[in-house]
């Protein structure tokens, strides 16, 4: 992963200081903002709040890791290169079609 | 990206346009279509339309943005023609995990780089299938933003929507692909070590 944000570095809040009912409130709010979070598009105070939540919620931490992995896999999805013959053949087809009008 | 000058008009304009951008548009087309022949058809359709529109291109947009736009429109037309593929919206609600198990689904790549993980044929195929299953407008946002590396503003220009709509589509597309990949239960560790599923 190339993202510089590593939620685990933020000191986790203790469960007693942040009562947490999983699947409600924070978790659902977080879900809506995850892409903006991993793309560094959120204000720093909201990022801090999210990191605090992640430190207290292992489920959300796993969820965000899986979303980051998804983005990383998409970025590295391989594409077979064109061959020189492909380039030449396609160019010929395009020009034939253009001149056929 | 800096403005791309000189303009592409002139006797050698098309040749230069084609030479400089065919690989870029092929990569985009392959990522949108997911297979070689459809990608080549889309490249040809894109450059044929560009050839016809070259005289009207004034250089207000970057050449690459102009070509991405032509390719995106051509892709939607071709898919409708071939598959009658209906547009449908992805609701954020459908990605809200309803159980702890759903929240904790994982993508099997811990400890490996994305390149290494994608050597697992099963994972690569699952990724291709997940992207193929996305409705076109979501697939396009994901490909342009996460694979082609364009900004949300550039993607908005190409797709003819505002940045907010791009970000919304991108988020839902990512959640969709994440759910598809994690729900497959791909057993990647042993496959990777043995090389059994590498292609």
PDB file of C-alpha atoms in Angstrom:
ATOM      1  CA  UNK A   1       0.000   0.000   0.000  1.00  0.00           C
ATOM      2  CA  UNK A   2       1.266   3.422  -0.807  1.00  0.00           C
ATOM      3  CA  UNK A   3      -1.050   5.506   1.345  1.00  0.00           C
ATOM      4  CA  UNK A   4       0.725   7.420   4.012  1.00  0.00           C
ATOM      5  CA  UNK A   5      -2.178   7.233   6.401  1.00  0.00           C
ATOM      6  CA  UNK A   6      -1.859   4.296   8.677  1.00  0.00           C
ATOM      7  CA  UNK A   7      -4.732   4.275  11.099  1.00  0.00           C
ATOM      8  CA  UNK A   8      -2.913   1.972  13.501  1.00  0.00           C
ATOM      9  CA  UNK A   9      -0.392   4.735  14.268  1.00  0.00           C
ATOM     10  CA  UNK A  10      -3.058   6.832  15.927  1.00  0.00           C
ATOM     11  CA  UNK A  11      -3.315   5.958  19.547  1.00  0.00           C
ATOM     12  CA  UNK A  12      -6.531   3.993  19.916  1.00  0.00           C
ATOM     13  CA  UNK A  13      -9.185   5.460  22.120  1.00  0.00           C
ATOM     14  CA  UNK A  14     -10.172   3.293  24.987  1.00  0.00           C
ATOM     15  CA  UNK A  15     -13.571   1.690  24.612  1.00  0.00           C
ATOM     16  CA  UNK A  16     -14.681   3.320  27.825  1.00  0.00           C
ATOM     17  CA  UNK A  17     -13.949   6.854  26.594  1.00  0.00           C
ATOM     18  CA  UNK A  18     -15.714   6.244  23.258  1.00  0.00           C
ATOM     19  CA  UNK A  19     -18.695   3.957  23.752  1.00  0.00           C
ATOM     20  CA  UNK A  20     -19.017   2.085  20.484  1.00  0.00           C
ATOM     21  CA  UNK A  21     -21.983   0.246  19.105  1.00  0.00           C
ATOM     22  CA  UNK A  22     -20.803  -1.326  15.924  1.00  0.00           C
ATOM     23  CA  UNK A  23     -22.867  -0.905  12.792  1.00  0.00           C
ATOM     24  CA  UNK A  24     -24.453   2.327  13.922  1.00  0.00           C
ATOM     25  CA  UNK A  25     -23.611   6.011  13.844  1.00  0.00           C
ATOM     26  CA  UNK A  26     -19.886   6.374  13.337  1.00  0.00           C
ATOM     27  CA  UNK A  27     -19.461   3.221  11.276  1.00  0.00           C
ATOM     28  CA  UNK A  28     -22.115   4.222   8.759  1.00  0.00           C
ATOM     29  CA  UNK A  29     -20.878   7.820   8.595  1.00  0.00           C
ATOM     30  CA  UNK A  30     -17.385   6.507   8.025  1.00  0.00           C
ATOM     31  CA  UNK A  31     -18.517   4.209   5.248  1.00  0.00           C
ATOM     32  CA  UNK A  32     -19.842   7.205   3.305  1.00  0.00           C
ATOM     33  CA  UNK A  33     -16.532   9.066   3.574  1.00  0.00           C
ATOM     34  CA  UNK A  34     -14.014   6.291   3.087  1.00  0.00           C
ATOM     35  CA  UNK A  35     -13.011   7.140  -0.485  1.00  0.00           C
ATOM     36  CA  UNK A  36     -12.603  10.823   0.351  1.00  0.00           C
ATOM     37  CA  UNK A  37     -10.514   9.733   3.356  1.00  0.00           C
ATOM     38  CA  UNK A  38      -8.165   7.471   1.435  1.00  0.00           C
ATOM     39  CA  UNK A  39      -7.873  10.095  -1.338  1.00  0.00           C
ATOM     40  CA  UNK A  40      -6.808  12.753   1.220  1.00  0.00           C
ATOM     41  CA  UNK A  41      -9.752  14.977   0.368  1.00  0.00           C
ATOM     42  CA  UNK A  42     -11.101  15.552   3.886  1.00  0.00           C
ATOM     43  CA  UNK A  43     -10.222  18.358   6.310  1.00  0.00           C
ATOM     44  CA  UNK A  44      -7.641  17.419   8.918  1.00  0.00           C
ATOM     45  CA  UNK A  45     -10.090  17.539  11.848  1.00  0.00           C
ATOM     46  CA  UNK A  46     -12.366  15.010  10.158  1.00  0.00           C
ATOM     47  CA  UNK A  47      -9.379  12.806   9.320  1.00  0.00           C
ATOM     48  CA  UNK A  48      -8.363  12.923  12.965  1.00  0.00           C
ATOM     49  CA  UNK A  49     -11.860  11.926  14.018  1.00  0.00           C
ATOM     50  CA  UNK A  50     -11.873   9.054  11.546  1.00  0.00           C
ATOM     51  CA  UNK A  51      -8.470   7.812  12.739  1.00  0.00           C
ATOM     52  CA  UNK A  52      -9.734   7.933  16.294  1.00  0.00           C
ATOM     53  CA  UNK A  53     -12.753   5.865  15.293  1.00  0.00           C
ATOM     54  CA  UNK A  54     -10.627   3.362  13.388  1.00  0.00           C
ATOM     55  CA  UNK A  55      -8.428   2.897  16.417  1.00  0.00           C
ATOM     56  CA  UNK A  56     -11.477   1.896  18.430  1.00  0.00           C
ATOM     57  CA  UNK A  57     -13.257  -0.171  15.790  1.00  0.00           C
ATOM     58  CA  UNK A  58     -11.426  -3.196  14.379  1.00  0.00           C
ATOM     59  CA  UNK A  59     -14.234  -3.905  11.929  1.00  0.00           C
ATOM     60  CA  UNK A  60     -13.943  -0.494  10.296  1.00  0.00           C
ATOM     61  CA  UNK A  61     -10.174  -0.846  10.264  1.00  0.00           C
ATOM     62  CA  UNK A  62     -10.460  -4.105   8.344  1.00  0.00           C
ATOM     63  CA  UNK A  63     -13.059  -2.571   6.036  1.00  0.00           C
ATOM     64  CA  UNK A  64     -10.905   0.418   5.127  1.00  0.00           C
ATOM     65  CA  UNK A  65      -7.871  -1.817   4.572  1.00  0.00           C
ATOM     66  CA  UNK A  66      -9.885  -3.928   2.148  1.00  0.00           C
ATOM     67  CA  UNK A  67     -11.023  -0.793   0.287  1.00  0.00           C
ATOM     68  CA  UNK A  68      -7.430   0.449   0.067  1.00  0.00           C
ATOM     69  CA  UNK A  69      -6.390  -2.954  -1.267  1.00  0.00           C
ATOM     70  CA  UNK A  70      -9.159  -2.728  -3.866  1.00  0.00           C
ATOM     71  CA  UNK A  71      -7.894   0.655  -5.076  1.00  0.00           C
ATOM     72  CA  UNK A  72      -4.311  -0.616  -5.170  1.00  0.00           C
ATOM     73  CA  UNK A  73      -5.301  -3.661  -7.217  1.00  0.00           C
ATOM     74  CA  UNK A  74      -7.236  -1.490  -9.677  1.00  0.00           C
ATOM     75  CA  UNK A  75      -4.225   0.808 -10.078  1.00  0.00           C
ATOM     76  CA  UNK A  76      -1.990  -2.138 -10.931  1.00  0.00           C
ATOM     77  CA  UNK A  77      -4.366  -4.134 -13.094  1.00  0.00           C
ATOM     78  CA  UNK A  78      -2.192  -5.231 -16.029  1.00  0.00           C
ATOM     79  CA  UNK A  79      -2.937  -4.272 -19.651  1.00  0.00           C
ATOM     80  CA  UNK A  80      -1.334  -6.214 -22.510  1.00  0.00           C
ATOM     81  CA  UNK A  81       0.608  -3.840 -24.781  1.00  0.00           C
ATOM     82  CA  UNK A  82      -0.248  -3.243 -28.430  1.00  0.00           C
ATOM     83  CA  UNK A  83       2.060  -4.806 -30.967  1.00  0.00           C
ATOM     84  CA  UNK A  84       3.522  -2.810 -33.882  1.00  0.00           C
ATOM     85  CA  UNK A  85       1.348  -4.879 -36.230  1.00  0.00           C
ATOM     86  CA  UNK A  86      -1.758  -3.953 -34.223  1.00  0.00           C
ATOM     87  CA  UNK A  87      -0.901  -0.258 -34.463  1.00  0.00           C
ATOM     88  CA  UNK A  88      -0.339  -0.463 -38.230  1.00  0.00           C
ATOM     89  CA  UNK A  89      -3.466  -2.540 -38.904  1.00  0.00           C
ATOM     90  CA  UNK A  90      -5.698  -0.279 -36.851  1.00  0.00           C
ATOM     91  CA  UNK A  91      -4.309   2.842 -38.510  1.00  0.00           C
ATOM     92  CA  UNK A  92      -4.994   1.343 -41.938  1.00  0.00           C
ATOM     93  CA  UNK A  93      -8.562   0.396 -40.942  1.00  0.00           C
ATOM     94  CA  UNK A  94      -9.232   3.884 -39.578  1.00  0.00           C
ATOM     95  CA  UNK A  95      -7.968   5.644 -42.678  1.00  0.00           C
ATOM     96  CA  UNK A  96      -9.844   3.237 -44.983  1.00  0.00           C
ATOM     97  CA  UNK A  97     -13.056   3.942 -43.097  1.00  0.00           C
ATOM     98  CA  UNK A  98     -12.425   7.689 -43.123  1.00  0.00           C
ATOM     99  CA  UNK A  99     -11.756   7.742 -46.871  1.00  0.00           C
ATOM    100  CA  UNK A 100     -14.666   5.451 -47.709  1.00  0.00           C
ATOM    101  CA  UNK A 101     -17.226   8.224 -47.146  1.00  0.00           C
TER     102      UNK A 101
ATOM    103  CA  UNK B   1      -0.649  17.859 -17.152  1.00  0.00           C
ATOM    104  CA  UNK B   2       0.794  20.709 -19.233  1.00  0.00           C
ATOM    105  CA  UNK B   3      -1.059  21.876 -22.383  1.00  0.00           C
ATOM    106  CA  UNK B   4      -0.227  19.716 -25.361  1.00  0.00           C
ATOM    107  CA  UNK B   5       1.083  21.891 -28.181  1.00  0.00           C
ATOM    108  CA  UNK B   6       1.493  22.255 -31.079  1.00  0.00           C
ATOM    109  CA  UNK B   7      -2.107  21.656 -32.190  1.00  0.00           C
ATOM    110  CA  UNK B   8      -2.870  18.525 -34.133  1.00  0.00           C
ATOM    111  CA  UNK B   9      -4.175  20.164 -37.299  1.00  0.00           C
ATOM    112  CA  UNK B  10      -2.191  20.154 -40.522  1.00  0.00           C
ATOM    113  CA  UNK B  11      -1.281  17.548 -43.083  1.00  0.00           C
ATOM    114  CA  UNK B  12       0.527  15.368 -40.577  1.00  0.00           C
ATOM    115  CA  UNK B  13      -1.911  16.136 -37.788  1.00  0.00           C
ATOM    116  CA  UNK B  14      -3.688  12.802 -37.701  1.00  0.00           C
ATOM    117  CA  UNK B  15      -0.506  10.771 -37.976  1.00  0.00           C
ATOM    118  CA  UNK B  16       1.001  12.671 -35.088  1.00  0.00           C
ATOM    119  CA  UNK B  17      -2.189  12.384 -33.053  1.00  0.00           C
ATOM    120  CA  UNK B  18      -2.362   8.641 -33.671  1.00  0.00           C
ATOM    121  CA  UNK B  19       1.321   7.987 -33.038  1.00  0.00           C
ATOM    122  CA  UNK B  20       1.383   9.962 -29.789  1.00  0.00           C
ATOM    123  CA  UNK B  21      -1.884   8.711 -28.302  1.00  0.00           C
ATOM    124  CA  UNK B  22      -2.720   5.258 -29.631  1.00  0.00           C
ATOM    125  CA  UNK B  23      -1.129   3.465 -26.686  1.00  0.00           C
ATOM    126  CA  UNK B  24      -2.870   5.732 -24.179  1.00  0.00           C
ATOM    127  CA  UNK B  25      -6.273   5.193 -25.779  1.00  0.00           C
ATOM    128  CA  UNK B  26      -5.678   1.469 -26.176  1.00  0.00           C
ATOM    129  CA  UNK B  27      -4.856   1.153 -22.489  1.00  0.00           C
ATOM    130  CA  UNK B  28      -8.032   3.052 -21.596  1.00  0.00           C
ATOM    131  CA  UNK B  29     -10.101   1.011 -24.046  1.00  0.00           C
ATOM    132  CA  UNK B  30      -8.754  -2.277 -22.701  1.00  0.00           C
ATOM    133  CA  UNK B  31      -9.519  -1.247 -19.148  1.00  0.00           C
ATOM    134  CA  UNK B  32     -13.058  -0.297 -20.111  1.00  0.00           C
ATOM    135  CA  UNK B  33     -13.781  -3.319 -22.288  1.00  0.00           C
ATOM    136  CA  UNK B  34     -11.784  -5.973 -20.442  1.00  0.00           C
ATOM    137  CA  UNK B  35     -10.722  -7.853 -23.574  1.00  0.00           C
ATOM    138  CA  UNK B  36      -8.511  -7.313 -26.593  1.00  0.00           C
ATOM    139  CA  UNK B  37     -10.823  -7.343 -29.622  1.00  0.00           C
ATOM    140  CA  UNK B  38     -13.430  -4.984 -28.164  1.00  0.00           C
ATOM    141  CA  UNK B  39     -10.614  -2.707 -27.053  1.00  0.00           C
ATOM    142  CA  UNK B  40      -9.231  -2.551 -30.602  1.00  0.00           C
ATOM    143  CA  UNK B  41     -12.705  -1.820 -31.973  1.00  0.00           C
ATOM    144  CA  UNK B  42     -13.031   1.028 -29.496  1.00  0.00           C
ATOM    145  CA  UNK B  43      -9.595   2.419 -30.391  1.00  0.00           C
ATOM    146  CA  UNK B  44     -10.532   2.418 -34.072  1.00  0.00           C
ATOM    147  CA  UNK B  45     -13.907   4.047 -33.441  1.00  0.00           C
ATOM    148  CA  UNK B  46     -12.238   6.688 -31.270  1.00  0.00           C
ATOM    149  CA  UNK B  47      -9.600   7.640 -33.806  1.00  0.00           C
ATOM    150  CA  UNK B  48     -12.085   7.553 -36.690  1.00  0.00           C
ATOM    151  CA  UNK B  49     -14.252  10.061 -34.798  1.00  0.00           C
ATOM    152  CA  UNK B  50     -11.158  12.084 -33.934  1.00  0.00           C
ATOM    153  CA  UNK B  51     -10.103  12.113 -37.598  1.00  0.00           C
ATOM    154  CA  UNK B  52     -13.503  13.469 -38.562  1.00  0.00           C
ATOM    155  CA  UNK B  53     -13.495  16.030 -35.768  1.00  0.00           C
ATOM    156  CA  UNK B  54      -9.896  17.128 -36.092  1.00  0.00           C
ATOM    157  CA  UNK B  55     -10.656  20.229 -38.142  1.00  0.00           C
ATOM    158  CA  UNK B  56     -12.962  21.500 -35.374  1.00  0.00           C
ATOM    159  CA  UNK B  57     -10.569  20.835 -32.503  1.00  0.00           C
ATOM    160  CA  UNK B  58      -9.369  24.217 -31.254  1.00  0.00           C
ATOM    161  CA  UNK B  59      -7.169  23.055 -28.427  1.00  0.00           C
ATOM    162  CA  UNK B  60      -9.323  24.403 -25.583  1.00  0.00           C
ATOM    163  CA  UNK B  61      -8.915  21.036 -23.865  1.00  0.00           C
ATOM    164  CA  UNK B  62      -5.816  18.900 -23.779  1.00  0.00           C
ATOM    165  CA  UNK B  63      -5.631  16.478 -26.679  1.00  0.00           C
ATOM    166  CA  UNK B  64      -5.693  13.524 -24.292  1.00  0.00           C
ATOM    167  CA  UNK B  65      -8.849  14.843 -22.575  1.00  0.00           C
ATOM    168  CA  UNK B  66     -10.486  15.299 -25.972  1.00  0.00           C
ATOM    169  CA  UNK B  67      -9.606  11.720 -26.963  1.00  0.00           C
ATOM    170  CA  UNK B  68     -10.721  10.273 -23.615  1.00  0.00           C
ATOM    171  CA  UNK B  69     -14.053  12.049 -24.126  1.00  0.00           C
ATOM    172  CA  UNK B  70     -14.491  10.665 -27.638  1.00  0.00           C
ATOM    173  CA  UNK B  71     -13.531   7.174 -26.443  1.00  0.00           C
ATOM    174  CA  UNK B  72     -15.940   7.318 -23.484  1.00  0.00           C
ATOM    175  CA  UNK B  73     -18.885   8.304 -25.675  1.00  0.00           C
ATOM    176  CA  UNK B  74     -17.984   5.704 -28.280  1.00  0.00           C
ATOM    177  CA  UNK B  75     -17.739   3.034 -25.574  1.00  0.00           C
ATOM    178  CA  UNK B  76     -21.228   3.787 -24.277  1.00  0.00           C
ATOM    179  CA  UNK B  77     -22.661   3.716 -27.819  1.00  0.00           C
ATOM    180  CA  UNK B  78     -20.926   0.438 -28.658  1.00  0.00           C
ATOM    181  CA  UNK B  79     -22.005  -1.298 -25.471  1.00  0.00           C
ATOM    182  CA  UNK B  80     -25.619  -0.238 -25.904  1.00  0.00           C
ATOM    183  CA  UNK B  81     -25.529  -1.568 -29.437  1.00  0.00           C
ATOM    184  CA  UNK B  82     -23.926  -4.879 -28.488  1.00  0.00           C
ATOM    185  CA  UNK B  83     -25.472  -5.716 -25.188  1.00  0.00           C
ATOM    186  CA  UNK B  84     -28.416  -3.389 -24.803  1.00  0.00           C
ATOM    187  CA  UNK B  85     -26.774  -2.772 -21.463  1.00  0.00           C
ATOM    188  CA  UNK B  86     -29.138  -0.712 -19.281  1.00  0.00           C
ATOM    189  CA  UNK B  87     -27.819   2.046 -17.070  1.00  0.00           C
ATOM    190  CA  UNK B  88     -28.651   1.502 -13.431  1.00  0.00           C
ATOM    191  CA  UNK B  89     -27.729   3.283 -10.246  1.00  0.00           C
ATOM    192  CA  UNK B  90     -25.781   1.737  -7.391  1.00  0.00           C
ATOM    193  CA  UNK B  91     -27.249   2.724  -4.049  1.00  0.00           C
ATOM    194  CA  UNK B  92     -24.907   3.340  -1.132  1.00  0.00           C
ATOM    195  CA  UNK B  93     -27.325   1.399   1.060  1.00  0.00           C
ATOM    196  CA  UNK B  94     -26.556  -1.838  -0.723  1.00  0.00           C
ATOM    197  CA  UNK B  95     -22.951  -1.626   0.458  1.00  0.00           C
ATOM    198  CA  UNK B  96     -23.733  -1.101   4.126  1.00  0.00           C
ATOM    199  CA  UNK B  97     -22.574  -4.294   5.840  1.00  0.00           C
ATOM    200  CA  UNK B  98     -25.408  -5.911   7.722  1.00  0.00           C
ATOM    201  CA  UNK B  99     -23.302  -8.256   9.804  1.00  0.00           C
ATOM    202  CA  UNK B 100     -19.943  -8.274  11.517  1.00  0.00           C
ATOM    203  CA  UNK B 101     -18.774 -10.943   9.082  1.00  0.00           C
ATOM    204  CA  UNK B 102     -19.570  -8.715   6.123  1.00  0.00           C
ATOM    205  CA  UNK B 103     -17.637  -5.842   7.663  1.00  0.00           C
ATOM    206  CA  UNK B 104     -14.605  -8.022   8.125  1.00  0.00           C
ATOM    207  CA  UNK B 105     -14.377  -9.543   4.650  1.00  0.00           C
ATOM    208  CA  UNK B 106     -10.834  -9.143   3.423  1.00  0.00           C
ATOM    209  CA  UNK B 107      -8.985  -8.979   0.121  1.00  0.00           C
ATOM    210  CA  UNK B 108      -6.326 -11.703   0.179  1.00  0.00           C
ATOM    211  CA  UNK B 109      -3.101  -9.784  -0.373  1.00  0.00           C
ATOM    212  CA  UNK B 110      -1.549  -9.102   2.998  1.00  0.00           C
ATOM    213  CA  UNK B 111       2.186  -8.922   2.826  1.00  0.00           C
ATOM    214  CA  UNK B 112       2.269  -8.781  -0.978  1.00  0.00           C
ATOM    215  CA  UNK B 113       2.514  -5.814  -3.301  1.00  0.00           C
ATOM    216  CA  UNK B 114      -0.458  -5.312  -5.651  1.00  0.00           C
ATOM    217  CA  UNK B 115       1.688  -6.536  -8.563  1.00  0.00           C
ATOM    218  CA  UNK B 116       2.567  -9.720  -6.686  1.00  0.00           C
ATOM    219  CA  UNK B 117      -1.018 -10.262  -5.591  1.00  0.00           C
ATOM    220  CA  UNK B 118      -2.235  -9.895  -9.175  1.00  0.00           C
ATOM    221  CA  UNK B 119      -0.016 -12.780 -10.242  1.00  0.00           C
ATOM    222  CA  UNK B 120      -2.752 -14.894  -8.696  1.00  0.00           C
ATOM    223  CA  UNK B 121      -4.885 -15.690 -11.727  1.00  0.00           C
ATOM    224  CA  UNK B 122      -7.992 -16.225  -9.618  1.00  0.00           C
ATOM    225  CA  UNK B 123      -7.670 -12.792  -8.038  1.00  0.00           C
ATOM    226  CA  UNK B 124      -6.956 -11.171 -11.402  1.00  0.00           C
ATOM    227  CA  UNK B 125     -10.001 -12.796 -12.970  1.00  0.00           C
ATOM    228  CA  UNK B 126     -12.161 -11.813 -10.005  1.00  0.00           C
ATOM    229  CA  UNK B 127     -11.014  -8.217 -10.393  1.00  0.00           C
ATOM    230  CA  UNK B 128     -11.729  -8.250 -14.141  1.00  0.00           C
ATOM    231  CA  UNK B 129     -15.180  -9.735 -13.571  1.00  0.00           C
ATOM    232  CA  UNK B 130     -16.021  -7.256 -10.825  1.00  0.00           C
ATOM    233  CA  UNK B 131     -15.085  -4.319 -13.068  1.00  0.00           C
ATOM    234  CA  UNK B 132     -16.996  -5.840 -15.980  1.00  0.00           C
ATOM    235  CA  UNK B 133     -20.104  -6.135 -13.786  1.00  0.00           C
ATOM    236  CA  UNK B 134     -20.071  -2.451 -12.880  1.00  0.00           C
ATOM    237  CA  UNK B 135     -22.678  -0.296 -14.641  1.00  0.00           C
ATOM    238  CA  UNK B 136     -20.872   1.722 -17.356  1.00  0.00           C
ATOM    239  CA  UNK B 137     -20.923   5.138 -15.687  1.00  0.00           C
ATOM    240  CA  UNK B 138     -19.374   3.668 -12.518  1.00  0.00           C
ATOM    241  CA  UNK B 139     -16.828   1.625 -14.439  1.00  0.00           C
ATOM    242  CA  UNK B 140     -15.782   4.719 -16.363  1.00  0.00           C
ATOM    243  CA  UNK B 141     -15.289   6.767 -13.184  1.00  0.00           C
ATOM    244  CA  UNK B 142     -13.210   3.965 -11.628  1.00  0.00           C
ATOM    245  CA  UNK B 143     -11.073   3.444 -14.732  1.00  0.00           C
ATOM    246  CA  UNK B 144     -10.406   7.139 -15.349  1.00  0.00           C
ATOM    247  CA  UNK B 145      -9.680   7.985 -11.717  1.00  0.00           C
ATOM    248  CA  UNK B 146      -8.033   4.897 -10.236  1.00  0.00           C
ATOM    249  CA  UNK B 147      -6.430   3.343 -13.288  1.00  0.00           C
ATOM    250  CA  UNK B 148      -5.705   6.258 -15.630  1.00  0.00           C
ATOM    251  CA  UNK B 149      -4.851   8.477 -12.668  1.00  0.00           C
ATOM    252  CA  UNK B 150      -6.861  11.532 -13.739  1.00  0.00           C
ATOM    253  CA  UNK B 151      -8.179  14.107 -11.277  1.00  0.00           C
ATOM    254  CA  UNK B 152     -11.867  14.193 -10.349  1.00  0.00           C
ATOM    255  CA  UNK B 153     -12.135  17.465 -12.270  1.00  0.00           C
ATOM    256  CA  UNK B 154     -10.693  15.924 -15.434  1.00  0.00           C
ATOM    257  CA  UNK B 155     -12.956  12.892 -15.081  1.00  0.00           C
ATOM    258  CA  UNK B 156     -15.936  15.243 -14.701  1.00  0.00           C
ATOM    259  CA  UNK B 157     -14.983  17.056 -17.910  1.00  0.00           C
ATOM    260  CA  UNK B 158     -14.714  13.775 -19.798  1.00  0.00           C
ATOM    261  CA  UNK B 159     -17.953  12.328 -18.426  1.00  0.00           C
ATOM    262  CA  UNK B 160     -19.888  15.594 -18.581  1.00  0.00           C
ATOM    263  CA  UNK B 161     -20.730  15.638 -14.854  1.00  0.00           C
ATOM    264  CA  UNK B 162     -19.539  17.650 -11.857  1.00  0.00           C
ATOM    265  CA  UNK B 163     -16.800  16.582  -9.440  1.00  0.00           C
ATOM    266  CA  UNK B 164     -19.308  15.647  -6.768  1.00  0.00           C
ATOM    267  CA  UNK B 165     -20.962  13.165  -9.112  1.00  0.00           C
ATOM    268  CA  UNK B 166     -17.556  11.734 -10.073  1.00  0.00           C
ATOM    269  CA  UNK B 167     -16.613  11.192  -6.432  1.00  0.00           C
ATOM    270  CA  UNK B 168     -19.968   9.615  -5.652  1.00  0.00           C
ATOM    271  CA  UNK B 169     -19.697   7.204  -8.578  1.00  0.00           C
ATOM    272  CA  UNK B 170     -16.086   6.407  -7.774  1.00  0.00           C
ATOM    273  CA  UNK B 171     -16.890   5.598  -4.143  1.00  0.00           C
ATOM    274  CA  UNK B 172     -19.747   3.291  -5.070  1.00  0.00           C
ATOM    275  CA  UNK B 173     -17.660   1.625  -7.761  1.00  0.00           C
ATOM    276  CA  UNK B 174     -14.869   0.944  -5.268  1.00  0.00           C
ATOM    277  CA  UNK B 175     -17.329  -0.440  -2.710  1.00  0.00           C
ATOM    278  CA  UNK B 176     -18.851  -2.665  -5.392  1.00  0.00           C
ATOM    279  CA  UNK B 177     -15.484  -4.077  -6.475  1.00  0.00           C
ATOM    280  CA  UNK B 178     -14.375  -4.508  -2.864  1.00  0.00           C
ATOM    281  CA  UNK B 179     -17.511  -6.500  -2.074  1.00  0.00           C
ATOM    282  CA  UNK B 180     -17.124  -8.652  -5.187  1.00  0.00           C
ATOM    283  CA  UNK B 181     -13.484  -9.422  -4.429  1.00  0.00           C
ATOM    284  CA  UNK B 182     -13.834 -10.064  -0.736  1.00  0.00           C
ATOM    285  CA  UNK B 183     -16.941 -12.184  -1.124  1.00  0.00           C
ATOM    286  CA  UNK B 184     -15.125 -14.600  -3.433  1.00  0.00           C
ATOM    287  CA  UNK B 185     -13.082 -16.081  -0.606  1.00  0.00           C
ATOM    288  CA  UNK B 186      -9.983 -16.336  -2.786  1.00  0.00           C
ATOM    289  CA  UNK B 187      -7.306 -18.448  -1.117  1.00  0.00           C
ATOM    290  CA  UNK B 188      -4.365 -16.531  -2.304  1.00  0.00           C
ATOM    291  CA  UNK B 189      -1.522 -17.429   0.025  1.00  0.00           C
ATOM    292  CA  UNK B 190      -0.988 -21.045  -0.926  1.00  0.00           C
ATOM    293  CA  UNK B 191      -1.643 -20.343  -4.609  1.00  0.00           C
ATOM    294  CA  UNK B 192       0.942 -17.624  -4.670  1.00  0.00           C
ATOM    295  CA  UNK B 193       3.595 -19.654  -2.928  1.00  0.00           C
ATOM    296  CA  UNK B 194       3.063 -22.707  -5.086  1.00  0.00           C
ATOM    297  CA  UNK B 195       2.609 -20.684  -8.257  1.00  0.00           C
ATOM    298  CA  UNK B 196      -0.227 -23.050  -9.088  1.00  0.00           C
ATOM    299  CA  UNK B 197      -2.623 -20.385 -10.242  1.00  0.00           C
ATOM    300  CA  UNK B 198      -0.218 -18.155 -12.043  1.00  0.00           C
ATOM    301  CA  UNK B 199      -0.819 -17.739 -15.714  1.00  0.00           C
TER     302      UNK B 199
END
